[in-house]
XYZ file of C-alpha atoms in Angstrom:
641
model
C 81.637 145.348 177.135
C 78.226 143.649 177.359
C 76.583 146.676 175.761
C 79.198 146.506 172.968
C 78.547 142.806 172.350
C 74.787 143.341 172.302
C 75.265 146.159 169.795
C 77.528 143.970 167.612
C 75.032 141.095 167.628
C 72.154 143.426 166.772
C 74.212 144.936 163.944
C 75.090 141.514 162.486
C 71.480 140.351 162.822
C 70.243 143.448 161.061
C 72.807 142.972 158.304
C 71.789 139.330 157.856
C 68.112 140.292 157.775
C 68.881 142.986 155.218
C 70.899 140.415 153.124
C 67.977 137.969 153.139
C 65.528 140.714 152.145
C 67.805 142.006 149.386
C 68.443 138.480 148.070
C 64.939 137.102 148.521
C 64.403 136.845 144.755
C 67.726 135.007 144.314
C 66.823 132.592 147.096
C 63.461 131.913 145.488
C 65.161 131.410 142.116
C 67.495 128.870 143.707
C 64.518 126.983 145.164
C 62.883 127.050 141.743
C 66.077 125.743 140.091
C 66.084 122.818 142.520
C 62.425 122.049 141.822
C 62.843 122.248 138.038
C 66.028 120.146 138.078
C 64.347 117.436 140.155
C 61.479 117.262 137.664
C 63.906 117.206 134.714
C 65.873 114.376 136.329
C 62.694 112.299 136.628
C 61.882 112.964 132.957
C 65.388 111.944 131.873
C 65.182 108.706 133.860
C 61.799 107.959 132.299
C 63.210 108.710 128.841
C 66.062 106.237 129.369
C 63.605 103.539 130.475
C 61.504 104.135 127.362
C 64.581 104.003 125.109
C 65.542 100.629 126.575
C 62.004 99.439 125.813
C 62.340 100.733 122.204
C 59.503 103.199 122.839
C 61.271 105.979 120.968
C 58.264 108.252 120.440
C 57.508 108.702 124.157
C 61.223 108.802 124.995
C 61.593 111.792 122.666
C 58.721 113.565 124.459
C 60.143 113.030 127.961
C 63.702 113.988 126.998
C 62.374 117.039 125.139
C 60.416 118.114 128.247
C 63.550 117.642 130.341
C 65.570 119.824 127.941
C 62.914 122.583 128.088
C 62.791 122.444 131.903
C 66.562 122.633 132.198
C 66.587 125.645 129.872
C 64.259 127.388 132.371
C 66.521 126.367 135.251
C 69.525 127.789 133.416
C 67.668 131.091 132.971
C 66.980 131.245 136.727
C 70.664 130.652 137.453
C 71.632 133.480 135.116
C 69.354 135.761 137.157
C 71.107 134.672 140.361
C 74.486 135.272 138.710
C 73.442 138.896 138.082
C 72.717 139.516 141.775
C 74.714 142.431 143.262
C 76.118 140.401 146.174
C 76.802 137.250 144.146
C 78.787 139.227 141.567
C 80.998 140.604 144.332
C 81.737 137.249 145.957
C 84.178 135.077 144.053
C 83.195 132.064 146.153
C 79.451 132.459 145.528
C 80.003 133.231 141.855
C 82.128 130.094 141.424
C 79.405 127.913 142.957
C 76.737 129.473 140.729
C 78.936 128.983 137.641
C 79.471 125.341 138.586
C 75.709 124.904 138.884
C 75.313 126.493 135.451
C 77.830 124.069 133.942
C 76.023 121.109 135.506
C 72.592 122.321 134.349
C 73.964 122.988 130.855
C 75.491 119.489 130.809
C 72.152 117.898 131.696
C 70.335 120.085 129.155
C 72.646 119.093 126.296
C 72.386 115.417 127.264
C 68.600 115.713 127.221
C 68.754 117.221 123.721
C 71.032 114.373 122.607
C 68.619 111.783 123.993
C 65.747 113.486 122.210
C 67.631 113.579 118.889
C 68.642 109.921 119.244
C 65.077 108.927 120.100
C 63.780 110.714 116.993
C 66.215 108.729 114.806
C 65.107 105.536 116.570
C 61.475 106.417 115.912
C 62.250 106.828 112.195
C 63.793 103.344 112.171
C 60.729 101.978 113.965
C 58.504 103.600 111.365
C 60.321 101.635 108.655
C 60.370 98.386 110.642
C 56.891 98.727 112.147
C 55.455 95.453 113.417
C 58.731 93.665 112.586
C 60.492 93.217 115.961
C 63.677 91.144 115.717
C 63.275 90.741 111.940
C 66.421 89.942 109.948
C 67.632 92.277 107.223
C 67.272 89.563 104.569
C 63.562 89.181 105.444
C 62.787 92.816 104.677
C 61.158 93.815 101.425
C 63.308 95.688 98.913
C 61.512 98.955 99.651
C 62.098 98.497 103.406
C 65.809 97.778 102.875
C 66.046 100.868 100.702
C 64.270 102.936 103.357
C 66.646 101.729 106.104
C 69.745 102.494 104.020
C 68.294 105.873 103.026
C 67.672 106.673 106.694
C 71.247 105.724 107.637
C 72.587 107.733 104.695
C 70.555 110.835 105.617
C 71.036 110.624 109.404
C 74.694 111.696 109.311
C 73.915 115.426 109.952
C 71.726 114.493 112.950
C 74.418 112.169 114.286
C 76.972 114.952 113.860
C 74.695 117.158 115.962
C 74.576 114.544 118.735
C 78.373 114.199 118.584
C 78.759 117.993 118.880
C 76.415 117.963 121.898
C 78.461 115.247 123.604
C 81.669 117.206 122.986
C 80.041 120.349 124.422
C 78.814 118.400 127.448
C 82.305 117.092 128.112
C 83.739 120.612 127.866
C 81.181 121.973 130.360
C 81.767 119.117 132.788
C 85.521 119.735 132.719
C 84.904 123.361 133.766
C 83.337 122.349 137.096
C 85.577 123.137 140.083
C 86.030 119.770 141.828
C 87.364 121.481 144.954
C 84.169 123.464 145.468
C 80.548 122.514 146.056
C 80.886 119.402 143.866
C 84.093 118.194 145.545
C 82.408 115.209 147.277
C 81.170 114.056 143.847
C 84.625 114.071 142.256
C 84.739 110.279 141.755
C 81.292 110.192 140.150
C 82.166 113.158 137.930
C 85.371 111.464 136.770
C 83.346 108.385 135.819
C 80.841 110.604 134.014
C 83.645 112.278 132.042
C 85.083 108.891 131.063
C 81.662 107.644 129.954
C 81.029 110.813 127.959
C 84.445 110.486 126.305
C 83.671 106.873 125.391
C 80.250 107.919 124.117
C 81.743 110.679 121.964
C 84.294 108.263 120.465
C 81.567 105.678 119.798
C 79.397 108.330 118.160
C 82.333 109.378 115.979
C 82.693 105.775 114.772
C 78.928 105.527 114.265
C 78.978 108.625 112.061
C 81.761 107.361 109.842
C 80.193 103.895 109.730
C 76.904 105.493 108.667
C 78.751 107.133 105.794
C 80.337 103.870 104.604
C 77.661 101.256 105.306
C 75.281 102.413 102.543
C 78.201 102.505 100.079
C 79.170 98.925 100.976
C 75.526 97.835 100.768
C 75.010 99.323 97.299
C 73.083 102.479 98.142
C 72.213 104.681 96.363
C 74.029 102.925 93.484
C 75.014 99.272 93.102
C 78.603 98.473 94.131
C 81.230 95.948 93.041
C 84.051 94.854 95.342
C 87.027 92.573 94.964
C 87.175 90.423 98.118
C 90.457 88.745 99.090
C 90.930 85.921 101.572
C 94.436 86.433 102.978
C 95.869 83.297 104.570
C 97.781 84.582 107.596
C 99.319 81.126 108.154
C 101.309 81.968 105.020
C 102.037 85.551 105.974
C 102.492 88.303 103.424
C 102.919 92.082 103.958
C 99.203 93.028 104.092
C 98.047 89.983 106.058
C 98.557 86.764 104.132
C 98.936 84.942 100.838
C 96.258 85.850 98.268
C 95.007 82.342 97.582
C 91.309 83.042 97.020
C 89.534 85.945 95.311
C 85.875 86.884 95.344
C 83.817 89.351 93.325
C 80.893 90.783 95.294
C 78.074 92.903 93.892
C 75.628 94.655 96.235
C 72.503 96.625 95.390
C 70.109 98.323 97.811
C 71.187 96.091 100.683
C 71.064 92.824 98.741
C 74.053 90.664 97.838
C 73.203 90.355 94.152
C 76.215 88.242 93.217
C 79.179 86.685 94.989
C 81.538 84.321 93.181
C 84.980 83.144 94.214
C 87.962 81.728 92.362
C 91.493 80.547 92.982
C 94.107 83.255 92.378
C 95.872 80.806 90.067
C 92.782 80.852 87.814
C 93.870 84.342 86.795
C 97.633 83.858 87.040
C 97.862 80.663 84.982
C 96.324 81.879 81.684
C 98.347 85.104 81.864
C 101.561 83.176 82.560
C 101.133 81.193 79.327
C 101.579 84.364 77.299
C 105.279 85.320 77.155
C 104.267 88.917 76.479
C 102.770 89.197 79.957
C 105.926 89.955 81.860
C 105.981 92.182 84.926
C 109.281 92.261 86.806
C 109.050 90.860 90.334
C 110.268 92.820 93.359
C 113.891 91.819 93.981
C 113.216 89.687 97.112
C 110.489 87.699 95.306
C 112.779 87.138 92.335
C 115.641 86.019 94.583
C 113.897 83.895 97.221
C 110.984 82.533 95.137
C 113.190 82.100 92.053
C 110.776 83.840 89.701
C 111.418 86.979 87.694
C 107.726 87.359 86.726
C 105.230 89.020 89.037
C 101.603 87.835 89.271
C 98.417 88.640 91.154
C 99.016 86.057 93.899
C 102.142 87.947 95.056
C 100.899 91.478 94.373
C 100.289 92.520 98.010
C 104.020 93.132 98.458
C 103.736 96.676 99.797
C 102.902 96.857 103.523
C 100.837 99.966 102.713
C 97.356 98.583 102.027
C 96.206 101.356 99.629
C 99.350 100.798 97.535
C 98.828 97.024 97.476
C 95.076 97.345 96.815
C 95.762 99.473 93.746
C 98.401 97.016 92.529
C 96.045 94.052 93.093
C 93.338 95.721 90.989
C 95.871 96.437 88.253
C 96.933 92.783 88.131
C 93.309 91.573 88.156
C 92.391 93.787 85.200
C 95.587 92.917 83.303
C 95.268 89.147 83.811
C 91.496 88.984 83.252
C 92.069 89.806 79.579
C 93.771 86.423 79.129
C 90.965 84.462 80.818
C 88.440 82.339 78.933
C 85.814 82.581 81.699
C 83.382 85.373 80.680
C 82.558 86.085 84.332
C 86.231 86.915 84.970
C 86.995 88.501 81.626
C 83.988 90.843 81.826
C 84.144 91.741 85.520
C 82.618 95.208 86.125
C 84.884 97.980 87.357
C 85.564 97.644 91.087
C 84.450 100.250 93.620
C 87.002 98.957 96.093
C 88.907 96.050 97.597
C 88.173 94.219 100.855
C 90.741 91.881 102.429
C 89.943 89.471 105.262
C 91.888 86.891 107.264
C 90.564 83.536 108.561
C 90.345 85.029 112.067
C 87.441 87.231 110.961
C 85.599 84.181 109.623
C 86.082 82.252 112.888
C 84.706 85.191 114.886
C 81.675 85.397 112.590
C 81.123 81.642 112.994
C 81.039 82.249 116.746
C 78.031 84.522 116.146
C 76.087 82.559 113.507
C 77.033 79.088 114.748
C 78.450 76.094 112.814
C 77.759 75.794 109.099
C 77.798 72.625 106.998
C 79.242 72.583 103.483
C 80.032 69.482 101.445
C 79.082 67.237 104.347
C 81.653 68.823 106.688
C 80.797 71.031 109.655
C 82.878 74.190 110.031
C 82.868 75.978 113.372
C 84.879 78.625 115.201
C 87.322 76.022 116.542
C 88.094 73.968 113.433
C 87.587 76.373 110.526
C 91.215 77.166 109.637
C 92.649 73.671 110.100
C 89.741 71.861 108.445
C 89.650 74.221 105.473
C 93.393 73.900 104.881
C 93.093 70.114 104.995
C 90.182 70.159 102.536
C 91.969 72.315 99.933
C 95.460 70.839 100.383
C 94.797 67.113 100.936
C 91.182 65.870 101.094
C 90.162 67.092 97.630
C 92.162 64.239 96.062
C 90.150 61.588 97.915
C 86.927 63.263 96.783
C 87.914 63.222 93.134
C 88.041 67.025 92.957
C 90.534 68.459 90.476
C 93.359 70.671 91.664
C 91.843 73.441 89.556
C 88.554 73.281 91.526
C 89.929 72.425 94.974
C 89.197 75.893 96.423
C 85.577 75.995 95.295
C 84.623 74.945 98.828
C 85.865 78.323 100.114
C 83.304 80.130 97.988
C 80.576 77.753 99.179
C 81.502 78.437 102.817
C 81.511 82.216 102.335
C 78.155 82.116 100.538
C 76.588 80.131 103.379
C 78.159 82.481 105.918
C 76.688 85.441 104.039
C 73.234 83.809 104.127
C 73.476 83.245 107.874
C 74.710 86.781 108.549
C 71.907 88.368 106.526
C 69.423 86.183 108.410
C 70.562 87.434 111.824
C 67.730 89.052 113.788
C 68.245 92.748 114.490
C 68.766 92.079 118.206
C 72.052 90.312 117.286
C 73.436 93.282 115.364
C 75.266 94.614 118.423
C 77.148 91.300 118.685
C 78.014 91.546 115.000
C 79.163 95.165 115.354
C 81.323 94.206 118.329
C 83.015 91.405 116.385
C 83.629 93.671 113.392
C 85.093 96.449 115.564
C 87.530 94.038 117.241
C 88.621 92.585 113.906
C 89.071 96.043 112.404
C 91.255 97.060 115.356
C 93.329 93.885 114.921
C 93.450 94.435 111.117
C 91.736 91.175 110.217
C 89.694 93.179 107.730
C 90.978 95.981 105.480
C 89.099 98.271 103.098
C 90.164 100.303 100.116
C 87.731 102.501 98.156
C 88.379 103.949 94.725
C 86.106 106.873 95.574
C 88.412 109.459 97.249
C 85.815 110.641 99.786
C 84.928 107.096 100.834
C 88.639 106.326 101.187
C 89.148 109.381 103.425
C 86.262 108.166 105.585
C 87.758 104.656 105.764
C 91.088 106.100 106.892
C 89.361 108.148 109.606
C 87.828 104.899 110.896
C 91.268 103.214 110.811
C 89.934 100.765 108.223
C 92.496 101.756 105.593
C 95.640 99.830 106.602
C 97.885 102.616 105.347
C 101.411 103.216 106.624
C 100.895 105.940 109.213
C 102.142 109.477 108.705
C 103.777 110.532 111.973
C 106.210 113.286 112.900
C 107.967 111.375 115.685
C 109.469 107.923 116.143
C 107.940 104.977 114.293
C 108.328 101.231 113.820
C 106.616 98.592 111.702
C 108.065 95.101 111.246
C 106.946 93.146 108.172
C 107.311 89.384 107.698
C 106.833 87.903 104.214
C 106.651 84.104 104.080
C 108.420 83.013 100.886
C 107.947 79.310 100.051
C 107.473 78.186 103.660
C 103.997 76.616 103.266
C 101.704 77.462 106.212
C 104.580 77.628 108.697
C 103.574 80.944 110.290
C 100.968 79.010 112.277
C 103.733 77.232 114.250
C 106.059 80.205 114.725
C 106.380 81.877 118.122
C 107.448 85.491 117.679
C 108.487 88.158 120.164
C 109.355 91.743 119.279
C 111.250 94.262 121.385
C 111.959 97.919 120.722
C 114.283 100.117 122.750
C 115.890 103.527 122.500
C 118.460 105.338 124.578
C 120.274 108.629 124.341
C 124.001 108.315 123.760
C 126.806 109.907 121.762
C 124.787 113.087 121.332
C 121.837 111.368 119.682
C 119.112 108.741 120.056
C 119.905 105.121 119.190
C 117.136 102.570 118.581
C 117.254 98.789 118.488
C 114.699 96.342 117.098
C 114.972 92.681 118.114
C 112.710 89.938 116.727
C 112.997 86.392 118.087
C 111.603 83.422 116.161
C 110.951 79.947 117.559
C 109.897 77.179 115.157
C 107.594 74.748 117.019
C 106.588 72.671 113.976
C 108.164 70.051 111.749
C 108.286 68.890 108.131
C 104.830 67.891 106.849
C 102.230 68.940 104.274
C 101.510 72.153 106.212
C 104.872 73.261 107.572
C 108.542 73.277 106.640
C 111.591 75.416 107.451
C 110.563 79.015 107.986
C 111.657 81.414 105.251
C 110.784 85.071 105.700
C 111.957 88.261 104.076
C 111.837 90.783 106.917
C 111.611 94.562 106.635
C 111.556 97.124 109.429
C 110.140 100.538 108.564
C 111.581 103.371 110.660
C 111.632 107.202 110.565
C 112.928 108.685 107.330
C 116.629 109.459 107.601
C 117.476 106.787 110.185
C 121.035 105.447 109.798
C 121.789 101.744 110.212
C 124.573 100.971 112.705
C 124.479 97.186 112.481
C 122.230 94.236 111.608
C 122.545 90.726 113.041
C 120.793 87.409 112.418
C 120.281 87.707 108.649
C 120.700 84.194 107.267
C 122.550 85.044 104.061
C 124.209 88.200 105.405
C 122.623 90.435 102.746
C 121.187 93.621 104.266
C 118.940 95.862 102.180
C 118.330 99.550 102.821
C 116.021 101.995 101.113
C 113.248 104.581 101.297
C 109.544 104.476 100.350
C 106.855 107.158 100.431
C 103.851 105.050 99.225
C 102.689 107.906 97.018
C 102.356 110.152 100.090
C 105.538 112.140 100.869
C 104.343 112.774 104.428
C 104.359 108.990 105.036
C 107.909 108.428 103.744
C 109.982 105.914 105.708
C 113.436 104.381 105.702
C 113.528 100.586 105.751
C 116.111 97.906 106.524
C 115.591 94.323 105.398
C 117.000 90.833 105.242
C 116.158 87.149 104.816
C 115.833 84.656 107.688
C 115.620 80.864 107.476
C 114.824 78.797 110.585
C 114.736 75.012 110.832
C 111.973 73.163 112.745
C 112.717 72.974 116.460
C 115.196 75.861 116.254
C 115.169 79.493 117.383
C 116.841 82.548 115.939
C 117.119 86.267 116.604
C 117.133 89.117 114.115
C 118.160 92.625 115.164
C 118.671 96.067 113.666
C 120.406 98.889 115.527
C 120.217 102.370 114.061
C 120.567 106.052 114.851
C 117.312 108.003 114.775
C 117.112 111.210 112.688
C 118.359 114.464 114.183
C 114.799 115.842 114.251
C 113.819 113.267 116.894
C 116.905 114.055 118.993
C 116.080 117.767 118.759
C 112.498 117.090 119.876
C 113.743 115.097 122.892
C 116.138 117.899 123.817
C 113.200 120.320 123.539
C 111.128 118.212 125.942
C 108.948 115.917 123.802
C 109.058 112.418 122.306
C 106.421 110.365 120.504
C 106.417 106.779 119.245
C 103.984 104.906 116.996
C 104.257 101.100 116.784
C 102.242 99.814 113.821
C 101.132 96.183 113.678
C 101.347 94.123 110.503
C 97.945 92.573 109.666
C 97.896 88.831 110.299
C 101.246 88.721 112.111
C 100.785 86.849 115.387
C 103.452 88.420 117.602
C 103.091 86.965 121.078
C 104.755 89.795 122.970
C 105.790 93.373 122.330
C 108.384 94.721 124.759
C 109.003 98.463 124.683
C 111.863 100.081 126.598
C 112.509 103.836 126.410
C 115.420 105.389 128.308
C 115.960 109.153 128.369
C 118.519 111.467 129.968
C 115.809 113.660 131.524
C 112.997 112.610 133.840
C 109.578 111.951 132.322
C 107.071 114.531 133.597
C 103.980 112.987 132.041
C 102.903 110.813 129.137
C 99.822 109.583 127.295
C 99.633 106.150 125.694
C 97.369 103.260 124.710
C 99.510 100.416 126.052
C 97.531 97.771 127.914
C 100.289 96.925 130.386
C 102.892 99.475 131.552
C 105.648 97.924 133.675
C 107.546 101.027 134.756
C 107.488 104.783 134.221
C 109.887 106.341 136.719
C 112.660 108.866 136.246
C 113.673 108.846 132.601
C 112.621 105.232 131.982
C 109.444 103.754 130.490
C 108.736 100.090 129.782
C 105.701 98.086 128.686
C 105.083 94.455 127.713
C 101.993 92.904 126.111
C 100.729 90.903 123.145
C 101.060 92.921 119.945
C 97.430 92.782 118.791
C 96.869 96.397 117.723
C 98.785 99.602 117.036
C 100.376 101.218 120.083
C 101.552 104.770 120.743
C 103.055 106.936 123.470
C 103.598 110.699 123.764
C 106.123 111.835 126.378
C 107.038 115.224 127.834
C 110.080 115.945 129.993
């Protein structure tokens, strides 16, 4: 027995010695991979430090060296992968493949850093010796160079985005149960950060395509700017009380003038031949059969309303005696903003003083409404000129924004991104390609084209002053399977917390709910005059077609009321549920301050998994899902059973 054991040990030892000899080159390659990777890691860390110090030239060198080193390491790993013994061991081969994925990930990241550093160096070359300079302080040729660089950097940015996507794909291939198992938490964080980076880069690319267009590069641009008062809510965000015409050229705001919407409506209204039939609800609840610019944002689909607004502007301008209005150049697009955007911008630039009054982020809306509704009389300002102060405020705000040092641009970008998500700013471009880009950025405010379930509730304040500011609103949406189909219910509760004064009165809103095409109304409750409207709209895009139900609500100060619509969803949605899938898109109306959104979905089968963007999910067990949160942005959920 002892002789047998000695023989076995000698045999194993000989086999191990033979394995080491046969795999000596692979072992040396592995040592070399470790050495190269360690050096590359140091170069990447140095590159990041240099980027943070705005030393883009040296950062590009270090990240480029790291990419070259990692390419060598990857070649060594490929040699190991070709080893006779490695190829015949699934376990060893898996570990080598995982190492390859990790090396490839680091290599692609290094290339991305290098490409980003090169773009940064180009910017530095334009802004040499101008650290922290504001855009308005740049010479015309420097502004042109910056816009040209942004305009021409899109292909490079697309390359970085492709690299990030490739990196994420490689990282997802790593077997977390193998050699890298102990690093699973760190790898999950890395994947999340890469995903966020890829999404940010996608937005940067589209922004780089639109920013030069908005800034008047390579050709000058003219935009119609609308201030939508969300305290007097209308379908696209608020009443169109103030209009502005903005001309940009090579990064400069060449001209920006504002006027009261009534300055266009009034002259046109004096001509009996100018007669455009109002939408039925406007005719009925505003008691006017003529339609004018101030009410032209009636469609909840922003592109549809933007086109209609431009039509009214052009049609009414012909009747105007002001040459600046009558001879307005053709618009390149329409931009709509709500007061919330202005307050957020005031937070960045600080208080501004106009007409002896200080406007800041806390008092802007209330003070401005008081100035244009009441105080102008005491100042001897005519009713015709009472809104001139709005133009003065926006001009001063523009001056302060253009004077921001470059190190505040990230704050500005953050504020703009939040306001875009909350639809406090909407864009429409007459150029088809620019409009496609705006839609991809979710700047377009269009009614969404979806194949599954859908809901959008639209309030339209009709002769209720600024009463939306004192309304507490809560929206709930629920579905359940019954009677061989899917039944949905929308409930909107209104609470009037104001009174009768110069700002507020009884609340009067014409409400529409847009739902999947082919939905059938079962019952509607809470409509003040009992008149329910039903119809279909496709907004010029058949794929976006929706059914809508509507009605008028009137609520006295201090009172509450509830409006509800119950309806059967189309058979296509029931069929999808029976086949194991369900999707829902909840679209927010711009400017509508809905305090809570409660979503309740009840299915016959258990939910296997789902993806969503809800902030707060209450329950997702069995066949039931519920969520509750403030309705500040669009929400969606995709479910499988």
